[in-house]
């Protein structure tokens, strides 16, 4: 469970990063960064006081259920490429509280354009340089660079509408992410991963409280939708339909899920479908 103390630690960390970025972005106005940081800190503390009284820590119980697959159970020295801001802050907050996976490197893709953030990563871990530099230049993950890094360390990509179809062919579901395949991955390995993924979701639903609260419901729907993109793209029609159905149970009116279901029903079973209309370039 993520405590308010951990959130406070996270806020301090975020303000520190922001101060550093502002100082580098405004070298001729060195006093401006601390002033802006102080204003942001006051705003954050004010919001914290208002929120802490109105919020219950129980709201975070179900989110904590996700932490095994998002952080705790990852292999040593994993690299995780994350798109979803909620996943980013959940990872930082959980690690601020538990500090049990300092070996895992989480790359917050939406934040890589912030000044010097990429430099900080590559200084500490030079093997990340080709992948991160290409991402900043091209705005997308490079398939060759992903494969090269995966030969050195376990690499995971958070499934998202920004993941291209050609990249999906290089991924297999593992934990709550998708792992980049290496050259020695076999069909048996992929089949085992699919089975393990289904088992993981069954266990996750067993651990989630009832009734499902709104934040958890939103996360589940989004993850079911992005998983359906992957399964549809690689031609696992049955898995895609099951995943879509799970999302529609939570929200029968979700238009994206309805559209995906229609596309899957019209497709040839076992054949990949073009998921480009469902992704963002």
mmCIF file of N, CA and C in Angstrom, residues 155-159 171-180 197 226-227 230-231:
data_model
loop_
_atom_site.group_PDB
_atom_site.id
_atom_site.type_symbol
_atom_site.label_atom_id
_atom_site.label_comp_id
_atom_site.label_asym_id
_atom_site.label_seq_id
_atom_site.Cartn_x
_atom_site.Cartn_y
_atom_site.Cartn_z
ATOM 1 N N UNK A 155 14.464 -6.813 -21.062
ATOM 2 C CA UNK A 155 13.851 -5.548 -21.478
ATOM 3 C C UNK A 155 12.348 -5.747 -21.613
ATOM 4 N N UNK A 156 11.596 -4.844 -21.002
ATOM 5 C CA UNK A 156 10.137 -4.901 -21.035
ATOM 6 C C UNK A 156 9.580 -3.602 -21.606
ATOM 7 N N UNK A 157 8.494 -3.734 -22.358
ATOM 8 C CA UNK A 157 7.789 -2.578 -22.907
ATOM 9 C C UNK A 157 6.362 -2.604 -22.372
ATOM 10 N N UNK A 158 5.912 -1.487 -21.848
ATOM 11 C CA UNK A 158 4.510 -1.400 -21.442
ATOM 12 C C UNK A 158 3.658 -1.265 -22.700
ATOM 13 N N UNK A 159 2.704 -2.179 -22.878
ATOM 14 C CA UNK A 159 1.858 -2.139 -24.064
ATOM 15 C C UNK A 159 1.026 -0.863 -24.059
ATOM 16 N N UNK A 171 7.606 -9.052 -29.203
ATOM 17 C CA UNK A 171 7.262 -9.053 -27.786
ATOM 18 C C UNK A 171 6.471 -10.291 -27.408
ATOM 19 N N UNK A 172 6.525 -10.609 -26.123
ATOM 20 C CA UNK A 172 5.710 -11.682 -25.568
ATOM 21 C C UNK A 172 5.269 -11.231 -24.178
ATOM 22 N N UNK A 173 4.008 -11.489 -23.800
ATOM 23 C CA UNK A 173 3.549 -11.013 -22.490
ATOM 24 C C UNK A 173 4.300 -11.678 -21.342
ATOM 25 N N UNK A 174 4.690 -10.859 -20.388
ATOM 26 C CA UNK A 174 5.348 -11.367 -19.181
ATOM 27 C C UNK A 174 5.128 -10.356 -18.066
ATOM 28 N N UNK A 175 4.734 -10.848 -16.896
ATOM 29 C CA UNK A 175 4.306 -9.975 -15.809
ATOM 30 C C UNK A 175 3.174 -9.088 -16.347
ATOM 31 N N UNK A 176 3.194 -7.796 -16.047
ATOM 32 C CA UNK A 176 2.166 -6.903 -16.592
ATOM 33 C C UNK A 176 2.702 -6.058 -17.739
ATOM 34 N N UNK A 177 3.833 -6.494 -18.290
ATOM 35 C CA UNK A 177 4.427 -5.829 -19.440
ATOM 36 C C UNK A 177 4.521 -6.834 -20.591
ATOM 37 N N UNK A 178 5.302 -6.457 -21.602
ATOM 38 C CA UNK A 178 5.623 -7.376 -22.690
ATOM 39 C C UNK A 178 7.144 -7.375 -22.858
ATOM 40 N N UNK A 179 7.706 -8.570 -22.832
ATOM 41 C CA UNK A 179 9.164 -8.691 -22.861
ATOM 42 C C UNK A 179 9.680 -8.767 -24.293
ATOM 43 N N UNK A 180 10.791 -8.098 -24.529
ATOM 44 C CA UNK A 180 11.426 -8.133 -25.843
ATOM 45 C C UNK A 180 12.100 -9.487 -26.021
ATOM 46 N N UNK A 197 0.721 -15.689 -18.630
ATOM 47 C CA UNK A 197 0.031 -14.396 -18.647
ATOM 48 C C UNK A 197 -1.430 -14.556 -18.242
ATOM 49 N N UNK A 226 -5.177 -2.632 -24.292
ATOM 50 C CA UNK A 226 -3.851 -2.685 -24.905
ATOM 51 C C UNK A 226 -3.386 -4.128 -25.106
ATOM 52 N N UNK A 227 -3.760 -5.026 -24.203
ATOM 53 C CA UNK A 227 -3.442 -6.443 -24.421
ATOM 54 C C UNK A 227 -4.152 -6.970 -25.667
ATOM 55 N N UNK A 230 -2.235 -6.207 -28.755
ATOM 56 C CA UNK A 230 -1.109 -7.123 -28.964
ATOM 57 C C UNK A 230 -1.586 -8.457 -29.531
ATOM 58 N N UNK A 231 -2.571 -9.065 -28.892
ATOM 59 C CA UNK A 231 -3.047 -10.375 -29.342
ATOM 60 C C UNK A 231 -3.603 -10.309 -30.761
#
